[in-house]
Amino acid sequence: MPVEGGSAGGGGGVRRAKQKRKSHSLSIRRTNSTEQERPGMHRDILDAQDSKLPMSVRSNLLDLFGQIEREFENLYIENIELRREIDTLNDRLSADGQTVEGGDLTKGALKTKASHSTSQLSQKLKTTYKASTSKIVSSFKATTTRAVCQLLREYVGHRDGIWDVSVSRTAPVVLGTASADHSAMLWSIETGKCLLKYVGHAGSVNSIKFHPTEQMALTASGDQTAHIWRYMVQLPTAAPVPEVSAPCDEEVDFSDKDEVEGDPDGPSECPALRLASATLRSHQGVVICADWLVGGKQAVTASWDRAANLYDVETSELVHSLTGHDQELTHCCTHPTQRLVVTSSRDTTFRLWDFRDPSIHSVNVFQGHTDTVTSAVFTMSDNVVSGSDDRTVKVWDLKNMRSPIATIRTDSAVNRISVSVGQRLIALPHDNRQVRLFDMAGVRLARLPRSNRQGHRRMVCCTAWSEDNPSCNLFTCGFDRQAIGWNINIPALLQEK
């Protein structure tokens, strides 16, 4: 992770950077350790010193070879059991043939039965083999999709890394970014022009969320507060969209010395807003994230003081303090249609808070990861998707949270994920500058292209879907100080796999 980016707290500039670097270093050691445990023949082939394969490709091949070996090991064991059954059946037939003399009819029936059983067993073995090999082949197909990912717009102007990106829910639809440079910006999605710059915080702005029905934004900051501020913007005339597209999974690494070109002092002619409509206070540490509850009358904040707080928006009064996490919180998210809140923490857990019954405020704790849970988000259905520094993303069913219904394993720590409403796609931002797309079943669909002309050059911090937008339907942001708008076209047949 780049050290030059500001910390989430806005004061100790290297705390978050050191944490991410340490996590990334640990993940590298775990990757090396995991590769040493792979089957010997595959390790020798792929871990050769003169291998020209990128680490991500090698890791993916190792996983696929491991799947192949496990599938054929299961087939081998089942084949042995089937042979034992056939031998037992043959022994019984031999014994019956000796005791029945002249019983050609019975003997023939027994032979027919044996032949029929053997045929059934053979068909079972073929079916199992076909299903297993089809599964392995589909794994290869899922990683070689030619889905089209088109970079439409770059939003450049922040002077430090961008922690969060969000899209407004009311007209006019605008893009919001929260940055370590102590500011939040609103952008025209079509032109990439800055419409408004909020500079009311005294620390890093760590998250931004838009009110569900009004032109209001909620920002969380390292100054230990969350601000609610109103905005009025006028969209400029749309500029023509450049025809720059590439198939997903294209990659050419950048040098770490590359920088995004642009005005170091920020976008020109961007009006500034300094006063908040309301300030939410009560935390004793960095406020890392904030979100609106359904209806927009209450807001929840998550802090490094290990607590999440629920506020009344109209009065700015604290309604509930949600305590129980053992370490700093990293994220909070609200359900789009129900009074549910999920908080994630460095203590490797995420918690589900239920406010649907006004008289009972229940909480459930879920231990699904082995490292910091960087984010947990709801879907429109009854699912929660969690991402972690342990390089996994897990999909959970709210009706049965005992174990995940899908697990996605990656080669880098995962930051703030997002799930599309209609297509049910998960966008994963990584420490290693990649952005990958998966479906809810855990099947990889695409990787956003990275080349000399497009893509992020530093850690990608957050993703946000905007399916109602006719042009950009996915936004990403990172510590290269820019946000990017993408048009993602996933073929329907590919999503059904």
Short mmCIF file of C-alpha atoms in Angstrom, two decimals:
data_model
loop_
_atom_site.label_atom_id
_atom_site.label_comp_id
_atom_site.label_asym_id
_atom_site.label_seq_id
_atom_site.Cartn_x
_atom_site.Cartn_y
_atom_site.Cartn_z
CA MET A 1 0.00 0.00 0.00
CA PRO A 2 1.31 3.48 -0.70
CA VAL A 3 2.67 5.30 2.30
CA GLU A 4 2.06 8.74 0.87
CA GLY A 5 -1.72 8.49 1.35
CA GLY A 6 -3.25 10.01 4.47
CA SER A 7 -4.56 7.83 7.28
CA ALA A 8 -8.22 7.32 7.99
CA GLY A 9 -7.76 9.35 11.13
CA GLY A 10 -6.21 12.30 9.37
CA GLY A 11 -3.68 12.72 12.20
CA GLY A 12 -1.30 9.75 12.43
CA GLY A 13 -0.64 9.60 8.73
CA VAL A 14 0.88 6.10 8.59
CA ARG A 15 -1.27 4.07 10.95
CA ARG A 16 -3.70 2.72 8.36
CA ALA A 17 -0.89 2.37 5.83
CA LYS A 18 1.20 0.28 8.24
CA GLN A 19 -1.78 -1.90 9.08
CA LYS A 20 -2.47 -2.53 5.41
CA ARG A 21 1.22 -3.14 4.67
CA LYS A 22 1.46 -5.61 7.55
CA SER A 23 -1.70 -7.38 6.40
CA HIS A 24 -0.40 -7.49 2.83
CA SER A 25 2.95 -8.86 4.02
CA LEU A 26 1.20 -11.56 6.03
CA SER A 27 -0.96 -12.45 3.05
CA ILE A 28 2.17 -12.83 0.90
CA ARG A 29 3.71 -15.18 3.45
CA ARG A 30 0.49 -17.17 3.61
CA THR A 31 0.45 -17.41 -0.18
CA ASN A 32 4.01 -18.75 -0.24
CA SER A 33 3.17 -21.18 2.56
CA THR A 34 0.05 -22.38 0.75
CA GLU A 35 1.93 -22.95 -2.49
CA GLN A 36 4.45 -25.11 -0.64
CA GLU A 37 1.63 -27.39 0.47
CA ARG A 38 0.30 -27.95 -3.05
CA PRO A 39 0.81 -31.28 -4.82
CA GLY A 40 4.49 -31.81 -5.61
CA MET A 41 4.29 -32.20 -9.36
CA HIS A 42 2.22 -29.03 -9.78
CA ARG A 43 4.44 -27.05 -7.44
CA ASP A 44 7.55 -28.06 -9.34
CA ILE A 45 5.99 -27.00 -12.63
CA LEU A 46 4.50 -23.70 -11.55
CA ASP A 47 7.01 -22.58 -8.90
CA ALA A 48 10.04 -22.92 -11.14
CA GLN A 49 12.34 -19.94 -10.89
CA ASP A 50 12.20 -19.32 -14.63
CA SER A 51 8.38 -19.27 -14.71
CA LYS A 52 7.01 -16.32 -16.65
CA LEU A 53 3.50 -16.68 -15.24
CA PRO A 54 2.19 -13.84 -13.05
CA MET A 55 1.56 -14.74 -9.41
CA SER A 56 -2.23 -14.46 -9.81
CA VAL A 57 -2.22 -16.90 -12.77
CA ARG A 58 0.06 -19.34 -10.95
CA SER A 59 -2.12 -19.22 -7.85
CA ASN A 60 -5.25 -19.79 -9.91
CA LEU A 61 -3.68 -22.76 -11.70
CA LEU A 62 -2.56 -24.25 -8.39
CA ASP A 63 -6.12 -24.01 -7.09
CA LEU A 64 -7.49 -25.64 -10.24
CA PHE A 65 -4.89 -28.43 -10.13
CA GLY A 66 -5.82 -28.98 -6.50
CA GLN A 67 -9.48 -29.28 -7.49
CA ILE A 68 -8.60 -31.75 -10.23
CA GLU A 69 -6.57 -33.89 -7.84
CA ARG A 70 -9.32 -33.90 -5.21
CA GLU A 71 -11.99 -34.79 -7.78
CA PHE A 72 -9.99 -37.71 -9.18
CA GLU A 73 -9.05 -38.85 -5.68
CA ASN A 74 -12.76 -39.06 -4.86
CA LEU A 75 -13.36 -40.94 -8.12
CA TYR A 76 -10.52 -43.33 -7.31
CA ILE A 77 -11.95 -44.09 -3.87
CA GLU A 78 -15.45 -44.56 -5.28
CA ASN A 79 -14.07 -46.84 -8.01
CA ILE A 80 -12.42 -49.04 -5.36
CA GLU A 81 -15.72 -49.29 -3.48
CA LEU A 82 -17.57 -50.16 -6.68
CA ARG A 83 -15.05 -52.90 -7.48
CA ARG A 84 -15.57 -54.34 -3.99
CA GLU A 85 -19.32 -54.37 -4.54
CA ILE A 86 -18.87 -56.13 -7.89
CA ASP A 87 -16.55 -58.73 -6.34
CA THR A 88 -19.03 -59.35 -3.52
CA LEU A 89 -21.85 -59.76 -6.03
CA ASN A 90 -19.78 -62.19 -8.10
CA ASP A 91 -18.99 -64.25 -4.99
CA ARG A 92 -22.70 -64.49 -4.19
CA LEU A 93 -23.47 -65.53 -7.75
CA SER A 94 -20.81 -68.25 -7.64
CA ALA A 95 -22.17 -69.59 -4.37
CA ASP A 96 -25.74 -69.67 -5.68
CA GLY A 97 -24.61 -71.40 -8.88
CA GLN A 98 -22.97 -74.23 -6.93
CA THR A 99 -25.98 -74.95 -4.76
CA VAL A 100 -28.55 -74.98 -7.56
CA GLU A 101 -27.90 -77.87 -9.97
CA GLY A 102 -29.62 -77.83 -13.31
CA GLY A 103 -31.23 -74.56 -12.48
CA ASP A 104 -30.26 -72.96 -15.75
CA LEU A 105 -33.26 -70.63 -15.61
CA THR A 106 -32.35 -69.40 -12.13
CA LYS A 107 -28.70 -69.22 -13.02
CA GLY A 108 -29.52 -67.21 -16.13
CA ALA A 109 -31.69 -64.84 -14.10
CA LEU A 110 -28.85 -64.36 -11.66
CA LYS A 111 -26.49 -63.63 -14.50
CA THR A 112 -28.95 -61.12 -15.91
CA LYS A 113 -29.24 -59.48 -12.49
CA ALA A 114 -25.46 -59.32 -12.18
CA SER A 115 -25.12 -57.84 -15.64
CA HIS A 116 -27.83 -55.25 -14.87
CA SER A 117 -26.18 -54.27 -11.54
CA THR A 118 -22.78 -54.00 -13.15
CA SER A 119 -24.24 -51.83 -15.89
CA GLN A 120 -25.83 -49.55 -13.28
CA LEU A 121 -22.57 -49.23 -11.39
CA SER A 122 -20.69 -48.49 -14.57
CA GLN A 123 -23.24 -45.81 -15.54
CA LYS A 124 -22.95 -44.28 -12.06
CA LEU A 125 -19.18 -44.10 -12.40
CA LYS A 126 -19.46 -42.47 -15.84
CA THR A 127 -22.02 -39.94 -14.60
CA THR A 128 -19.88 -39.04 -11.60
CA TYR A 129 -16.80 -38.67 -13.78
CA LYS A 130 -18.68 -36.52 -16.30
CA ALA A 131 -20.08 -34.25 -13.58
CA SER A 132 -16.67 -33.84 -11.96
CA THR A 133 -14.83 -33.08 -15.16
CA SER A 134 -17.59 -30.65 -16.24
CA LYS A 135 -17.16 -28.80 -12.97
CA ILE A 136 -13.41 -28.53 -13.51
CA VAL A 137 -13.83 -27.38 -17.11
CA SER A 138 -16.38 -24.76 -16.03
CA SER A 139 -13.81 -23.44 -13.56
CA PHE A 140 -11.43 -22.82 -16.44
CA LYS A 141 -14.19 -21.19 -18.49
CA ALA A 142 -15.12 -18.85 -15.64
CA THR A 143 -11.64 -17.39 -15.62
CA THR A 144 -11.45 -16.82 -19.36
CA THR A 145 -14.64 -14.84 -19.96
CA ARG A 146 -14.54 -12.14 -22.63
CA ALA A 147 -16.95 -9.83 -20.86
CA VAL A 148 -16.47 -6.23 -22.01
CA CYS A 149 -15.39 -3.65 -19.44
CA GLN A 150 -15.30 -0.11 -20.77
CA LEU A 151 -13.60 2.72 -18.92
CA LEU A 152 -15.84 5.74 -19.44
CA ARG A 153 -14.64 8.46 -17.10
CA GLU A 154 -11.88 9.35 -14.64
CA TYR A 155 -12.64 11.70 -11.75
CA VAL A 156 -9.39 13.40 -10.81
CA GLY A 157 -8.94 16.25 -8.34
CA HIS A 158 -8.37 14.94 -4.82
CA ARG A 159 -4.95 15.61 -3.34
CA ASP A 160 -4.77 12.35 -1.39
CA GLY A 161 -6.13 8.81 -1.53
CA ILE A 162 -9.88 8.24 -1.90
CA TRP A 163 -11.38 5.99 0.75
CA ASP A 164 -14.98 5.77 -0.38
CA VAL A 165 -17.24 6.28 -3.41
CA SER A 166 -21.03 6.46 -3.54
CA VAL A 167 -23.84 7.36 -5.98
CA SER A 168 -26.80 9.55 -5.02
CA ARG A 169 -30.27 8.02 -4.97
CA THR A 170 -32.20 11.14 -6.00
CA ALA A 171 -32.09 13.41 -9.03
CA PRO A 172 -29.80 14.89 -10.10
CA VAL A 173 -27.73 11.72 -9.82
CA VAL A 174 -24.17 12.58 -8.80
CA LEU A 175 -21.05 10.73 -7.74
CA GLY A 176 -19.61 11.30 -4.27
CA THR A 177 -16.04 10.64 -3.12
CA ALA A 178 -14.48 10.78 0.36
CA SER A 179 -10.76 11.44 0.62
CA ALA A 180 -7.88 11.50 3.06
CA ASP A 181 -7.27 15.11 1.96
CA HIS A 182 -10.04 16.13 4.46
CA SER A 183 -12.62 16.75 1.73
CA ALA A 184 -15.59 15.14 0.03
CA MET A 185 -16.48 15.92 -3.58
CA LEU A 186 -19.58 15.66 -5.73
CA TRP A 187 -19.04 14.95 -9.42
CA SER A 188 -20.99 15.00 -12.65
CA ILE A 189 -21.00 11.35 -13.73
CA GLU A 190 -21.24 12.17 -17.44
CA THR A 191 -18.59 14.91 -17.64
CA GLY A 192 -16.21 14.11 -14.76
CA LYS A 193 -16.50 17.73 -13.57
CA CYS A 194 -16.43 18.55 -9.85
CA LEU A 195 -19.76 20.13 -8.83
CA LEU A 196 -19.18 20.74 -5.11
CA LYS A 197 -16.42 20.29 -2.56
CA TYR A 198 -17.29 19.79 1.12
CA VAL A 199 -14.48 20.97 3.41
CA GLY A 200 -16.19 21.03 6.79
CA HIS A 201 -14.18 18.19 8.35
CA ALA A 202 -10.92 18.62 10.24
CA GLY A 203 -9.66 15.12 9.43
CA SER A 204 -9.67 12.47 6.74
CA VAL A 205 -13.12 11.89 5.25
CA ASN A 206 -13.51 8.13 5.43
CA SER A 207 -16.95 7.50 3.94
CA ILE A 208 -19.81 9.21 2.12
CA LYS A 209 -23.45 8.09 1.76
CA PHE A 210 -26.43 9.87 0.19
CA HIS A 211 -29.87 10.27 1.79
CA PRO A 212 -32.48 7.94 0.24
CA THR A 213 -34.98 10.71 -0.63
CA GLU A 214 -33.39 14.15 -0.12
CA GLN A 215 -30.33 15.99 -1.41
CA MET A 216 -28.26 15.35 1.70
CA ALA A 217 -24.94 13.60 2.25
CA LEU A 218 -23.58 11.86 5.34
CA THR A 219 -19.79 11.83 5.80
CA ALA A 220 -17.64 10.18 8.48
CA SER A 221 -14.25 11.56 9.47
CA GLY A 222 -11.09 11.09 11.43
CA ASP A 223 -12.06 14.18 13.45
CA GLN A 224 -14.34 11.83 15.50
CA THR A 225 -17.55 13.20 14.00
CA ALA A 226 -20.04 12.51 11.22
CA HIS A 227 -21.55 15.42 9.29
CA ILE A 228 -24.89 15.75 7.53
CA TRP A 229 -24.85 18.44 4.84
CA ARG A 230 -27.27 19.58 2.16
CA TYR A 231 -26.23 20.25 -1.40
CA MET A 232 -27.69 21.89 -4.49
CA VAL A 233 -25.90 21.29 -7.77
CA GLN A 234 -26.60 21.85 -11.45
CA LEU A 235 -25.35 19.28 -13.93
CA PRO A 236 -23.26 20.58 -16.85
CA THR A 237 -23.78 19.58 -20.45
CA ALA A 238 -22.56 16.05 -21.04
CA ALA A 239 -19.32 15.64 -22.96
CA PRO A 240 -18.87 12.86 -25.55
CA VAL A 241 -17.76 9.56 -24.05
CA PRO A 242 -14.37 8.33 -25.30
CA GLU A 243 -14.50 4.98 -27.05
CA VAL A 244 -12.02 3.14 -24.86
CA SER A 245 -12.91 -0.45 -24.15
CA ALA A 246 -11.13 -3.68 -23.51
CA PRO A 247 -12.01 -7.24 -22.62
CA CYS A 248 -11.84 -7.97 -18.93
CA ASP A 249 -8.73 -9.59 -17.46
CA GLU A 250 -6.33 -7.48 -19.55
CA GLU A 251 -3.36 -6.51 -17.38
CA VAL A 252 -0.08 -4.65 -17.73
CA ASP A 253 1.54 -3.62 -14.47
CA PHE A 254 2.41 -0.02 -13.70
CA SER A 255 5.55 1.22 -12.05
CA ASP A 256 4.99 2.36 -8.47
CA LYS A 257 6.39 5.73 -9.52
CA ASP A 258 3.52 6.43 -11.89
CA GLU A 259 1.22 9.24 -10.79
CA VAL A 260 -2.14 10.46 -11.99
CA GLU A 261 -1.85 13.62 -14.01
CA GLY A 262 -3.99 16.54 -12.90
CA ASP A 263 -4.10 19.76 -10.94
CA PRO A 264 -2.32 19.19 -7.60
CA ASP A 265 -4.51 21.83 -5.99
CA GLY A 266 -7.72 20.10 -7.01
CA PRO A 267 -10.28 20.82 -9.71
CA SER A 268 -10.66 24.42 -10.79
CA GLU A 269 -13.89 26.41 -10.38
CA CYS A 270 -15.35 23.93 -7.89
CA PRO A 271 -17.56 25.66 -5.29
CA ALA A 272 -16.83 24.80 -1.65
CA LEU A 273 -19.23 24.12 1.22
CA ARG A 274 -17.94 24.50 4.79
CA LEU A 275 -20.94 24.31 7.12
CA ALA A 276 -22.78 21.13 8.05
CA SER A 277 -26.52 20.98 8.65
CA ALA A 278 -25.93 18.65 11.60
CA THR A 279 -22.94 17.18 13.41
CA LEU A 280 -23.12 13.75 15.05
CA ARG A 281 -20.83 13.61 18.09
CA SER A 282 -20.19 11.04 20.83
CA HIS A 283 -17.37 8.87 19.51
CA GLN A 284 -13.97 8.83 21.21
CA GLY A 285 -12.07 7.77 18.11
CA VAL A 286 -11.95 7.93 14.33
CA VAL A 287 -15.37 7.54 12.69
CA ILE A 288 -14.53 5.15 9.89
CA CYS A 289 -17.96 4.80 8.27
CA ALA A 290 -21.58 6.03 8.44
CA ASP A 291 -24.83 5.08 6.73
CA TRP A 292 -28.55 5.97 6.67
CA LEU A 293 -31.17 3.59 8.01
CA VAL A 294 -34.12 2.84 5.74
CA GLY A 295 -36.31 5.94 5.56
CA GLY A 296 -33.45 8.32 6.31
CA LYS A 297 -34.68 9.38 9.78
CA GLN A 298 -31.81 7.70 11.60
CA ALA A 299 -28.11 7.21 10.86
CA VAL A 300 -25.50 4.77 12.16
CA THR A 301 -21.77 5.38 12.58
CA ALA A 302 -18.86 2.99 13.14
CA SER A 303 -15.70 4.03 14.96
CA TRP A 304 -12.25 2.98 16.02
CA ASP A 305 -13.48 3.32 19.62
CA ARG A 306 -14.98 -0.18 19.10
CA ALA A 307 -18.59 1.07 19.09
CA ALA A 308 -21.28 1.87 16.56
CA ASN A 309 -23.78 4.60 17.36
CA LEU A 310 -27.36 5.10 16.21
CA TYR A 311 -28.55 8.74 15.94
CA ASP A 312 -31.78 10.59 15.37
CA VAL A 313 -31.12 12.70 12.27
CA GLU A 314 -33.52 15.52 13.11
CA THR A 315 -32.19 16.14 16.64
CA SER A 316 -28.63 14.74 16.22
CA GLU A 317 -29.16 12.91 19.53
CA LEU A 318 -27.63 9.53 20.32
CA VAL A 319 -30.32 6.84 20.37
CA HIS A 320 -28.29 3.66 20.96
CA SER A 321 -24.64 2.79 21.43
CA LEU A 322 -23.87 -0.58 19.86
CA THR A 323 -20.99 -2.10 21.83
CA GLY A 324 -19.46 -5.55 21.87
CA HIS A 325 -16.67 -5.61 19.29
CA ASP A 326 -13.23 -6.30 20.78
CA GLN A 327 -11.26 -4.15 18.35
CA GLU A 328 -11.69 -1.17 16.02
CA LEU A 329 -14.66 -1.17 13.67
CA THR A 330 -13.91 -1.01 9.96
CA HIS A 331 -17.31 -0.61 8.30
CA CYS A 332 -21.07 -0.44 8.80
CA CYS A 333 -23.93 -1.01 6.39
CA THR A 334 -27.73 -0.83 6.58
CA HIS A 335 -30.32 -3.03 4.87
CA PRO A 336 -32.05 -1.27 1.94
CA THR A 337 -35.59 -2.19 3.06
CA GLN A 338 -35.40 -3.33 6.70
CA ARG A 339 -34.13 -1.88 9.99
CA LEU A 340 -31.03 -4.05 10.06
CA VAL A 341 -27.40 -2.97 10.56
CA VAL A 342 -24.22 -4.97 10.04
CA THR A 343 -20.89 -3.87 11.51
CA SER A 344 -17.44 -5.33 10.79
CA SER A 345 -14.28 -5.15 12.85
CA ARG A 346 -10.60 -5.92 13.12
CA ASP A 347 -11.56 -8.58 15.71
CA THR A 348 -12.30 -10.91 12.71
CA THR A 349 -16.08 -10.82 13.32
CA PHE A 350 -19.09 -9.02 11.96
CA ARG A 351 -22.28 -8.37 13.93
CA LEU A 352 -25.89 -8.18 12.82
CA TRP A 353 -28.02 -5.66 14.75
CA ASP A 354 -31.82 -5.98 14.48
CA PHE A 355 -33.97 -2.87 15.10
CA ARG A 356 -37.16 -4.13 13.47
CA ASP A 357 -38.86 -4.57 16.84
CA PRO A 358 -38.80 -1.23 18.71
CA SER A 359 -38.81 -2.98 22.09
CA ILE A 360 -36.05 -5.50 21.33
CA HIS A 361 -32.65 -4.72 19.85
CA SER A 362 -31.02 -8.09 19.22
CA VAL A 363 -27.47 -8.75 18.05
CA ASN A 364 -25.82 -11.79 16.47
CA VAL A 365 -22.06 -12.33 16.21
CA PHE A 366 -20.52 -14.17 13.26
CA GLN A 367 -17.00 -15.56 13.27
CA GLY A 368 -16.47 -16.29 9.60
CA HIS A 369 -12.96 -14.98 8.89
CA THR A 370 -9.43 -15.34 10.23
CA ASP A 371 -8.35 -11.71 9.80
CA THR A 372 -9.85 -8.21 9.81
CA VAL A 373 -13.32 -8.07 8.29
CA THR A 374 -12.97 -4.99 6.09
CA SER A 375 -16.64 -4.76 5.07
CA ALA A 376 -19.98 -6.55 5.24
CA VAL A 377 -22.92 -5.49 3.06
CA PHE A 378 -26.54 -6.49 2.57
CA THR A 379 -28.12 -7.48 -0.71
CA MET A 380 -31.72 -6.75 -1.71
CA SER A 381 -32.53 -10.35 -0.82
CA ASP A 382 -31.76 -12.13 2.44
CA ASN A 383 -27.99 -12.25 2.02
CA VAL A 384 -24.93 -10.69 3.62
CA VAL A 385 -21.59 -10.57 1.80
CA SER A 386 -18.44 -10.12 3.88
CA GLY A 387 -14.86 -9.37 2.76
CA SER A 388 -11.66 -9.67 4.73
CA ASP A 389 -7.92 -9.16 4.87
CA ASP A 390 -7.70 -12.97 4.96
CA ARG A 391 -8.22 -12.75 1.16
CA THR A 392 -11.69 -14.30 1.20
CA VAL A 393 -15.21 -13.09 0.50
CA LYS A 394 -18.15 -15.07 1.90
CA VAL A 395 -21.84 -15.04 1.04
CA TRP A 396 -24.26 -15.71 3.92
CA ASP A 397 -27.97 -16.44 4.13
CA LEU A 398 -29.69 -14.34 6.80
CA LYS A 399 -32.06 -17.22 7.52
CA ASN A 400 -29.18 -19.58 8.29
CA MET A 401 -25.91 -17.87 9.19
CA ARG A 402 -24.17 -20.94 10.61
CA SER A 403 -21.99 -21.37 7.53
CA PRO A 404 -21.48 -19.44 4.27
CA ILE A 405 -23.34 -20.54 1.17
CA ALA A 406 -20.37 -19.51 -1.01
CA THR A 407 -16.70 -18.70 -0.40
CA ILE A 408 -14.51 -16.72 -2.80
CA ARG A 409 -10.74 -17.07 -2.37
CA THR A 410 -8.46 -14.41 -3.81
CA ASP A 411 -4.76 -13.57 -3.92
CA SER A 412 -4.96 -10.22 -2.11
CA ALA A 413 -6.71 -8.53 0.81
CA VAL A 414 -10.25 -7.36 0.01
CA ASN A 415 -11.48 -3.85 0.84
CA ARG A 416 -14.99 -2.31 0.69
CA ILE A 417 -17.10 -4.51 -1.55
CA SER A 418 -20.44 -3.76 -3.21
CA VAL A 419 -23.25 -5.90 -4.67
CA SER A 420 -25.39 -4.91 -7.64
CA VAL A 421 -29.14 -5.02 -7.08
CA GLY A 422 -30.37 -6.42 -10.38
CA GLN A 423 -27.51 -8.57 -11.66
CA ARG A 424 -26.43 -9.74 -8.18
CA LEU A 425 -22.76 -9.23 -8.98
CA ILE A 426 -20.09 -8.68 -6.34
CA ALA A 427 -17.31 -6.17 -7.08
CA LEU A 428 -14.11 -6.83 -5.11
CA PRO A 429 -11.48 -4.07 -4.68
CA HIS A 430 -8.04 -5.38 -3.75
CA ASP A 431 -4.84 -4.17 -2.16
CA ASN A 432 -2.96 -5.32 -5.26
CA ARG A 433 -4.76 -2.74 -7.48
CA GLN A 434 -7.12 -5.29 -9.04
CA VAL A 435 -10.92 -5.23 -9.19
CA ARG A 436 -12.65 -8.57 -9.74
CA LEU A 437 -16.30 -9.44 -10.38
CA PHE A 438 -18.04 -12.57 -9.04
CA ASP A 439 -21.59 -13.82 -8.94
CA MET A 440 -23.41 -14.77 -5.73
CA ALA A 441 -22.46 -18.43 -6.23
CA GLY A 442 -18.77 -17.51 -6.00
CA VAL A 443 -18.02 -17.95 -9.72
CA ARG A 444 -15.52 -15.47 -11.08
CA LEU A 445 -16.90 -13.53 -14.05
CA ALA A 446 -14.33 -10.88 -14.87
CA ARG A 447 -11.37 -8.75 -13.83
CA LEU A 448 -11.33 -5.10 -14.77
CA PRO A 449 -8.55 -4.33 -17.25
CA ARG A 450 -5.32 -2.70 -16.19
CA SER A 451 -3.02 -1.34 -18.90
CA ASN A 452 -0.85 1.66 -19.66
CA ARG A 453 -4.02 3.61 -20.49
CA GLN A 454 -6.51 2.63 -17.81
CA GLY A 455 -6.99 1.14 -14.38
CA HIS A 456 -5.89 1.97 -10.86
CA ARG A 457 -2.23 2.46 -9.98
CA ARG A 458 -2.52 2.05 -6.23
CA MET A 459 -4.62 0.08 -3.76
CA VAL A 460 -8.32 0.05 -4.70
CA CYS A 461 -10.32 1.02 -1.61
CA CYS A 462 -13.98 0.79 -2.60
CA THR A 463 -16.49 -0.09 -5.32
CA ALA A 464 -20.07 1.13 -5.89
CA TRP A 465 -22.70 -0.04 -8.39
CA SER A 466 -25.13 2.31 -10.17
CA GLU A 467 -27.37 0.16 -12.34
CA ASP A 468 -29.84 2.95 -13.13
CA ASN A 469 -27.15 4.95 -14.90
CA PRO A 470 -27.23 4.40 -18.69
CA SER A 471 -23.47 4.84 -19.05
CA CYS A 472 -21.38 4.11 -15.95
CA ASN A 473 -22.75 1.23 -13.88
CA LEU A 474 -19.71 0.60 -11.67
CA PHE A 475 -17.42 3.05 -9.86
CA THR A 476 -14.10 2.34 -8.18
CA CYS A 477 -11.72 4.51 -6.17
CA GLY A 478 -8.27 4.10 -4.68
CA PHE A 479 -5.11 5.59 -3.33
CA ASP A 480 -4.01 6.80 -6.75
CA ARG A 481 -6.26 9.81 -5.93
CA GLN A 482 -8.83 9.06 -8.60
CA ALA A 483 -12.24 7.49 -9.03
CA ILE A 484 -13.10 5.63 -12.23
CA GLY A 485 -16.45 5.07 -13.91
CA TRP A 486 -16.88 1.79 -15.82
CA ASN A 487 -19.48 0.24 -18.07
CA ILE A 488 -19.63 -3.48 -17.31
CA ASN A 489 -21.31 -5.74 -19.87
CA ILE A 490 -21.62 -9.29 -18.56
CA PRO A 491 -23.33 -11.64 -21.07
CA ALA A 492 -26.54 -13.12 -19.68
CA LEU A 493 -25.44 -16.70 -20.36
CA LEU A 494 -22.26 -16.08 -18.37
CA GLN A 495 -24.22 -14.88 -15.34
CA GLU A 496 -26.32 -18.05 -15.37
CA LYS A 497 -23.31 -20.33 -14.99
#
